[in-house]
Short mmCIF file of the C-alpha atoms (twelve columns), coordinates in Angstrom:
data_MODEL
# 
_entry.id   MODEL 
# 
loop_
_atom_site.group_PDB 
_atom_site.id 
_atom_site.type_symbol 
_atom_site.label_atom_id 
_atom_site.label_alt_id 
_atom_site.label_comp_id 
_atom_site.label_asym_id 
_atom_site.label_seq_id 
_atom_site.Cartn_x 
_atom_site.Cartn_y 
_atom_site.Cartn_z 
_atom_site.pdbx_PDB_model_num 
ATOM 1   C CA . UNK A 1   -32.852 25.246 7.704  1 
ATOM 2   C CA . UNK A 2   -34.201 22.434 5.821  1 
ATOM 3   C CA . UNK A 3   -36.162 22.394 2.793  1 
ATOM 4   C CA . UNK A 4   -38.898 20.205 1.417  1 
ATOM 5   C CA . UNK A 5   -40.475 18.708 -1.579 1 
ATOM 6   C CA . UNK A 6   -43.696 16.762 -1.858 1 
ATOM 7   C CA . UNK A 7   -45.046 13.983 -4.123 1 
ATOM 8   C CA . UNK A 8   -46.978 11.433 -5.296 1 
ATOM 9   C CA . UNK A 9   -50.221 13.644 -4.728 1 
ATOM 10  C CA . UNK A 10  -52.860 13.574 -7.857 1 
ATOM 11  C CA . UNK A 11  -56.792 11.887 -8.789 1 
ATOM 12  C CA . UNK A 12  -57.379 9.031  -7.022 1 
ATOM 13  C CA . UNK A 13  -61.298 7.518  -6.795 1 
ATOM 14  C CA . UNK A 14  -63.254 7.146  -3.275 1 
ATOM 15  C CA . UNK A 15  -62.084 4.108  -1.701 1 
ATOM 16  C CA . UNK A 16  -58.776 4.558  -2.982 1 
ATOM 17  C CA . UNK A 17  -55.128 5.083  -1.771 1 
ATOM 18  C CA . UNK A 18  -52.277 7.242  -2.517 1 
ATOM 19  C CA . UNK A 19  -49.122 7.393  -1.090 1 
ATOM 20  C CA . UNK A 20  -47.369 10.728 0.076  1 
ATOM 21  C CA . UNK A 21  -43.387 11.744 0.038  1 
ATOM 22  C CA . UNK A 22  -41.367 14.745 1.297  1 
ATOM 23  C CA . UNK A 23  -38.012 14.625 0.586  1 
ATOM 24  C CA . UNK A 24  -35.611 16.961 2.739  1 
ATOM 25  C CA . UNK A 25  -32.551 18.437 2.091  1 
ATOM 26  C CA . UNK A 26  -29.720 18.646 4.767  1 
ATOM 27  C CA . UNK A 27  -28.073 16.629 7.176  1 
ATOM 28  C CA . UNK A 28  -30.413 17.683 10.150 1 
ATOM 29  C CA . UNK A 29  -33.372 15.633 8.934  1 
ATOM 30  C CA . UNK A 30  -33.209 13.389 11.904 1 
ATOM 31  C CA . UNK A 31  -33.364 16.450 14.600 1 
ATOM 32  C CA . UNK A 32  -37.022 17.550 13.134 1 
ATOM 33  C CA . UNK A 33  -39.886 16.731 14.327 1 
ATOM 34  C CA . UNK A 34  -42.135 16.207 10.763 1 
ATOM 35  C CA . UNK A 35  -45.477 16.383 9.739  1 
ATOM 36  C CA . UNK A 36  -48.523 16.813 7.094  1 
ATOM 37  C CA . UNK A 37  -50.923 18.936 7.056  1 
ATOM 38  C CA . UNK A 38  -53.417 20.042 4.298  1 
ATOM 39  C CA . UNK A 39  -55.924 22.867 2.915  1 
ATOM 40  C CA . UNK A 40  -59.410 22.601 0.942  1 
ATOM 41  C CA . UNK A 41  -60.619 25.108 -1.142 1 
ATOM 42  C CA . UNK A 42  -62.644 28.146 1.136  1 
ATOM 43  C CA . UNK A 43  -61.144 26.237 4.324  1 
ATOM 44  C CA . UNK A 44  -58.168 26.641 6.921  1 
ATOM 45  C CA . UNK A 45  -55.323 24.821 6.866  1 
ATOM 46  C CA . UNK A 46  -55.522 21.924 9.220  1 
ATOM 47  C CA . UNK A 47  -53.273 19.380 10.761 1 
ATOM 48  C CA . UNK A 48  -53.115 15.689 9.430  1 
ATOM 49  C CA . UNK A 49  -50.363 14.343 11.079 1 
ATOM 50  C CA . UNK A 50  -47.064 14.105 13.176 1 
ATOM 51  C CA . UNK A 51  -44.196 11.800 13.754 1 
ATOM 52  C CA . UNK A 52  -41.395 12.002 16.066 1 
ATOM 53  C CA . UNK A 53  -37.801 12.140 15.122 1 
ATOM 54  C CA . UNK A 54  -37.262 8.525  15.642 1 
ATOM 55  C CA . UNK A 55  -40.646 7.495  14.187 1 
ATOM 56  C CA . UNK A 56  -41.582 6.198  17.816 1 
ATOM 57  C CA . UNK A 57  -44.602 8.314  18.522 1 
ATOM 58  C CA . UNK A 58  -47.194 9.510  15.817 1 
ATOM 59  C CA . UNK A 59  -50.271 11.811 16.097 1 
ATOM 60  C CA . UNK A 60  -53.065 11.976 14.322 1 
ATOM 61  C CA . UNK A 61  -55.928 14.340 13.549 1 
ATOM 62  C CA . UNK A 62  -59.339 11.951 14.320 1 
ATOM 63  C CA . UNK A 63  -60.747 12.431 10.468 1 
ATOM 64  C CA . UNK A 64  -57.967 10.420 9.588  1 
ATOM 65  C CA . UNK A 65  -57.387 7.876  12.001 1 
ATOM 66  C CA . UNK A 66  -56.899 4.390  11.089 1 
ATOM 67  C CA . UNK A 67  -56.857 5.554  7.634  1 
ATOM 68  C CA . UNK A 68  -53.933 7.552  7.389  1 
ATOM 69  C CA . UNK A 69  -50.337 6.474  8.521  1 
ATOM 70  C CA . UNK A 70  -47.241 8.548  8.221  1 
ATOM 71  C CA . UNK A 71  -44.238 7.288  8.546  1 
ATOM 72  C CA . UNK A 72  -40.153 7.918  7.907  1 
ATOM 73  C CA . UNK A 73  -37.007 6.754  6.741  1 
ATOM 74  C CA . UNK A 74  -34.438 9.013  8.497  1 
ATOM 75  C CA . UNK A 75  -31.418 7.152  6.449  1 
ATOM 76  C CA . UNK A 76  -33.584 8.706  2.931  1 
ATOM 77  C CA . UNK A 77  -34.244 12.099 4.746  1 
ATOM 78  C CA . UNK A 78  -38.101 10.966 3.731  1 
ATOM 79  C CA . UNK A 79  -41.553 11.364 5.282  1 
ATOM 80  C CA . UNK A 80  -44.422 9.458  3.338  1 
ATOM 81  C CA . UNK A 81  -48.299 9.656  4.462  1 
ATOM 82  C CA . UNK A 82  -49.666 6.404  3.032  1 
ATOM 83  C CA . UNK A 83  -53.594 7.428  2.674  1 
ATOM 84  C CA . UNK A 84  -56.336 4.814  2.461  1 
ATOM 85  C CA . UNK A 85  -59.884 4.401  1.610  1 
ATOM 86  C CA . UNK A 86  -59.887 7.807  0.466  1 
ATOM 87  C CA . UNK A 87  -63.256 9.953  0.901  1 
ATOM 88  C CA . UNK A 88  -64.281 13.109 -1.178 1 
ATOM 89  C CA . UNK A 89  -63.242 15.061 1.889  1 
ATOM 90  C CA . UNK A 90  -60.042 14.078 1.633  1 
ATOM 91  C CA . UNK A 91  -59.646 16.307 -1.003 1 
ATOM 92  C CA . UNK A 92  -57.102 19.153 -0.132 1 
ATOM 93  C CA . UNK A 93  -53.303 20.743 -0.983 1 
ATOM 94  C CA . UNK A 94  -51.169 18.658 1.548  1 
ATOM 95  C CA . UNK A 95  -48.129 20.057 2.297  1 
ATOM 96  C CA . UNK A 96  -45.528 18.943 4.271  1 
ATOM 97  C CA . UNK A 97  -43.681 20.382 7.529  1 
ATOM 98  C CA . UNK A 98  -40.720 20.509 9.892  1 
ATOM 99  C CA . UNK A 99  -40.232 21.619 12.953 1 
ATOM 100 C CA . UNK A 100 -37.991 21.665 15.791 1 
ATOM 101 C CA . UNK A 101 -40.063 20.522 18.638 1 
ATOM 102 C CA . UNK A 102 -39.520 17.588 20.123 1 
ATOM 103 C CA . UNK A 103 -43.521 16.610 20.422 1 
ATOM 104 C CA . UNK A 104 -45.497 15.235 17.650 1 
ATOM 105 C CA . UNK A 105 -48.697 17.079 20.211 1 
ATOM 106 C CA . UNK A 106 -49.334 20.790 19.211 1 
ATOM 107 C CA . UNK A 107 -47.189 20.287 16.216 1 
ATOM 108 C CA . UNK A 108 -47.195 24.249 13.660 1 
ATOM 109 C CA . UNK A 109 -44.767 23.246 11.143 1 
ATOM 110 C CA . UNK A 110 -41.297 25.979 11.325 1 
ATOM 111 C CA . UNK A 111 -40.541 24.864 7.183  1 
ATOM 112 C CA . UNK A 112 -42.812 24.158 4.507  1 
ATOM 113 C CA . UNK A 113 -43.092 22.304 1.153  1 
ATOM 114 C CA . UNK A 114 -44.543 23.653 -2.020 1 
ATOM 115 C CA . UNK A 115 -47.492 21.238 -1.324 1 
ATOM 116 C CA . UNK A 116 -49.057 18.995 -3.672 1 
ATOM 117 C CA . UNK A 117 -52.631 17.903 -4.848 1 
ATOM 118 C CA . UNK A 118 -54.787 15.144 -3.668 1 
ATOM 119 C CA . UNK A 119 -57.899 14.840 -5.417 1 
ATOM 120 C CA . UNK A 120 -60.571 12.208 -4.858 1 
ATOM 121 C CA . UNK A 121 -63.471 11.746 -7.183 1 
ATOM 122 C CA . UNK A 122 -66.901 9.767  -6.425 1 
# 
């Protein structure tokens, strides 16, 4: 089991950028397969993005292509999502995941993060 803590979410104006971390306890952290996903008010939860266990191979929802980039640092048991020129829409709870597939394609998420806030203002 591993477990996971997001930061770095908070208010950030449209055209902006924030910068994403999920810290994860345990040895395993290189066996996951992580991944973000996040949740607007009166909406579903929907995926944002996946990386591999190496970091070789990412996936991303289209909303957020060539916007978003996630990325890790399996020696710091770390995931970040560095998010750029922020829209309105971007505006969600993003949580982070792990799971123990070995695709970053059809990625659920088997452990969750608390989540944390990512609000972007006009």
């Amino acid at each position: 089991q591993v477990q996971l803590v997001e930061s770095g979410g908070g208010l950030v104006q449209t055209g902006g950028s924030l910068r994403l971390s999920c810290a994860a306890s345990g040895r395993a952290f290189g066996t996951y397969t992580m991944g973000w996903f996040r949740q607007a008010p009166g909406k579903e939860r929907e995926f944002v993005a996946a990386i591999s266990r190496s970091g070789g191979s990412t996936y991303y929802t289209d909303s957020v292509k060539g916007r978003f980039t996630i990325s890790r640092d399996n020696a710091k048991n770390t995931v970040y999502l560095q998010m750029n020129s922020l829209k309105s829409e971007d505006t969600a709870f993003y949580y982070c995941a792990a799971d123990h597939g070995g695709s970053v394609y059809g990625f659920r998420g088997d452990y969750w993060g608390q989540g944390t806030q990512v609000t972007v203002s006009s």
